[in-house]
Amino acid sequence: MAMETAPRRRREFDAIVIGGGLVGAAIAHGLQCGAGLATALLDEGDVAYRASRGNFGLVWVQSKGLGAPWYQRWTRASAAEWPALAADLAARAAGTDVGLRQPGGVHLCLSGQEFEERAARMAQMRAEQGNAAGFDYRMIGAAELRDMLPGLGPRVVGASWTPYDGHANPLRLLHALHRAFVLAGGAYVPNAGVAAEDCRAAPRDFTVVAGGAPWAAPRIVLAAGLGNAALAPRFGLAAPVRPQRGQVLVTERARELLPMPTTTIRQTQEGSLMMGDSQEEVGFDLRQKPAVMREIAARAVLSFPWIARLNILRAWSALRVMAPDGLPIYDQSERFPGAFTANCHSGVTLAGAHARLLAPMIARGALDPMLDPLSARRFDVHAAA
Ligand SMILES: Cc1cc2nc3c(=O)[nH]c(=O)nc-3n(C[C@H](O)[C@H](O)[C@H](O)COP(=O)(O)OP(=O)(O)OC[C@H]3O[C@@H](n4cnc5c(N)ncnc54)[C@H](O)[C@@H]3O)c2cc1C
């Protein structure tokens, strides 16, 4: 077959998003479907590390933002946007049910010390929110918790509870975001890895070569997960993200019903239990470790002894996209206005915010001041040229 040598025609868009994981797809969805911008979504493909295909599926608020109340507010805003996102996707993506359930959630404590530490954490988060935002939570003792969660193990001494928490089917979410984007006229381009040296940046004028063709737009969003670290400097941005491994176990379907998710155990719509998820600093290493899997399963069985009876059917590991302080990073380039970056390790939880709050900001050309504390400037990094 003859190789194609002639340069392919330059394709002009209102916006380019690099990276078709949960973060890029949610933003692209918001730009194309919400803001009506002609958007190209350039995605590297199956060789990439993809947190979006290996996560746990929580839409989780209660553990987010200790010492960083702005992150708690952003997360809560996202959880509040989620029902509208789910409804929008059901309408646009041929009725795809992304499985959103927001019944509240609990963090189980297996010792008195864990309970006390959790209580202190939750109290601090409420204090940090102040009266205006508030933070609705309760520490629940063992007796009441047993009524809420039948089958709870004797080792569980209590839990923290908030009404904000929930879960969804992350693969259906990813699929629905892509499907709705394409049905609305968005250009999804697979196998289109973008190399920093193939990008040209000028204020509100960007061209990247990917998939053998040039793509141009006055706005560009770097949402390539771990790939952002290499791309960002080319656009006068910084994305100091590192991989953090997490392992997940999935059981056969259970006849018991878990009425709400916990931080590390949730029941899928189909009835399987998902158990997770570790936090391992091992670089770009996707191997699974039996010792870690044992630990995950042991804690789940202490929480709900009936889980011991279930067979584990699947297990995997995936790499989180982690900033040095664990918070998201959002920026617009000062040197090249129109270039944005978005990085986070809670892409399911934040999908509501990314599609419905962040994308309109990008369309308008300015990030809301509420995101200022989430700029990479907090690391005092100096963006490379
Ligand atoms: C074990 C585990 C459990 C998790 N549990 C939860 C949870 O319960 N709730 C929650 O909210 N979050 C959870 N997360 C985090 C969530 O999965 C991530 O925040 C989210 O998937 C990040 O999405 P992303 O799009 O930034 O990155 P990715 O999913 O990694 O996607 C990056 C995309 O960019 C593309 N790409 C990369 N480089 C380039 C390039 N140079 N050019 C073009 N394209 C490129 C890739 O092809 C890929 O499609 C979990 C993560 C892990 C690993």
mmCIF file of N, CA and C in Angstrom, residues 222 227-239 341 384:
data_model
loop_
_atom_site.group_PDB
_atom_site.id
_atom_site.type_symbol
_atom_site.label_atom_id
_atom_site.label_comp_id
_atom_site.label_asym_id
_atom_site.label_seq_id
_atom_site.Cartn_x
_atom_site.Cartn_y
_atom_site.Cartn_z
ATOM 1 N N LEU A 222 -5.794 20.919 27.180
ATOM 2 C CA LEU A 222 -4.953 19.746 27.430
ATOM 3 C C LEU A 222 -5.630 18.914 28.509
ATOM 4 N N GLY A 227 -0.457 12.204 30.150
ATOM 5 C CA GLY A 227 0.208 12.805 28.985
ATOM 6 C C GLY A 227 0.322 14.319 29.080
ATOM 7 N N ASN A 228 -0.437 14.948 29.964
ATOM 8 C CA ASN A 228 -0.396 16.409 30.089
ATOM 9 C C ASN A 228 0.974 16.924 30.531
ATOM 10 N N ALA A 229 1.676 16.119 31.333
ATOM 11 C CA ALA A 229 2.954 16.593 31.873
ATOM 12 C C ALA A 229 3.900 16.987 30.751
ATOM 13 N N ALA A 230 3.906 16.205 29.669
ATOM 14 C CA ALA A 230 4.824 16.498 28.552
ATOM 15 C C ALA A 230 4.268 17.580 27.633
ATOM 16 N N LEU A 231 2.953 17.664 27.503
ATOM 17 C CA LEU A 231 2.360 18.620 26.558
ATOM 18 C C LEU A 231 2.331 20.054 27.115
ATOM 19 N N ALA A 232 2.096 20.179 28.430
ATOM 20 C CA ALA A 232 1.793 21.493 29.006
ATOM 21 C C ALA A 232 2.861 22.560 28.740
ATOM 22 N N PRO A 233 4.161 22.260 28.920
ATOM 23 C CA PRO A 233 5.161 23.324 28.732
ATOM 24 C C PRO A 233 5.121 23.946 27.345
ATOM 25 N N ARG A 234 4.726 23.169 26.344
ATOM 26 C CA ARG A 234 4.671 23.695 24.974
ATOM 27 C C ARG A 234 3.652 24.837 24.850
ATOM 28 N N PHE A 235 2.687 24.859 25.789
ATOM 29 C CA PHE A 235 1.623 25.862 25.755
ATOM 30 C C PHE A 235 1.771 26.883 26.894
ATOM 31 N N GLY A 236 2.971 26.946 27.486
ATOM 32 C CA GLY A 236 3.183 27.881 28.591
ATOM 33 C C GLY A 236 2.433 27.479 29.844
ATOM 34 N N LEU A 237 2.153 26.195 29.982
ATOM 35 C CA LEU A 237 1.397 25.691 31.131
ATOM 36 C C LEU A 237 2.255 24.682 31.902
ATOM 37 N N ALA A 238 1.784 24.296 33.070
ATOM 38 C CA ALA A 238 2.481 23.270 33.845
ATOM 39 C C ALA A 238 1.464 22.260 34.349
ATOM 40 N N ALA A 239 1.795 20.998 34.211
ATOM 41 C CA ALA A 239 0.917 19.924 34.699
ATOM 42 C C ALA A 239 1.787 18.875 35.382
ATOM 43 N N THR A 341 -5.540 23.833 30.668
ATOM 44 C CA THR A 341 -5.226 22.469 31.075
ATOM 45 C C THR A 341 -6.155 22.035 32.198
ATOM 46 N N ALA A 384 7.419 26.421 31.409
ATOM 47 C CA ALA A 384 8.465 26.475 30.385
ATOM 48 C C ALA A 384 7.916 27.107 29.124
#
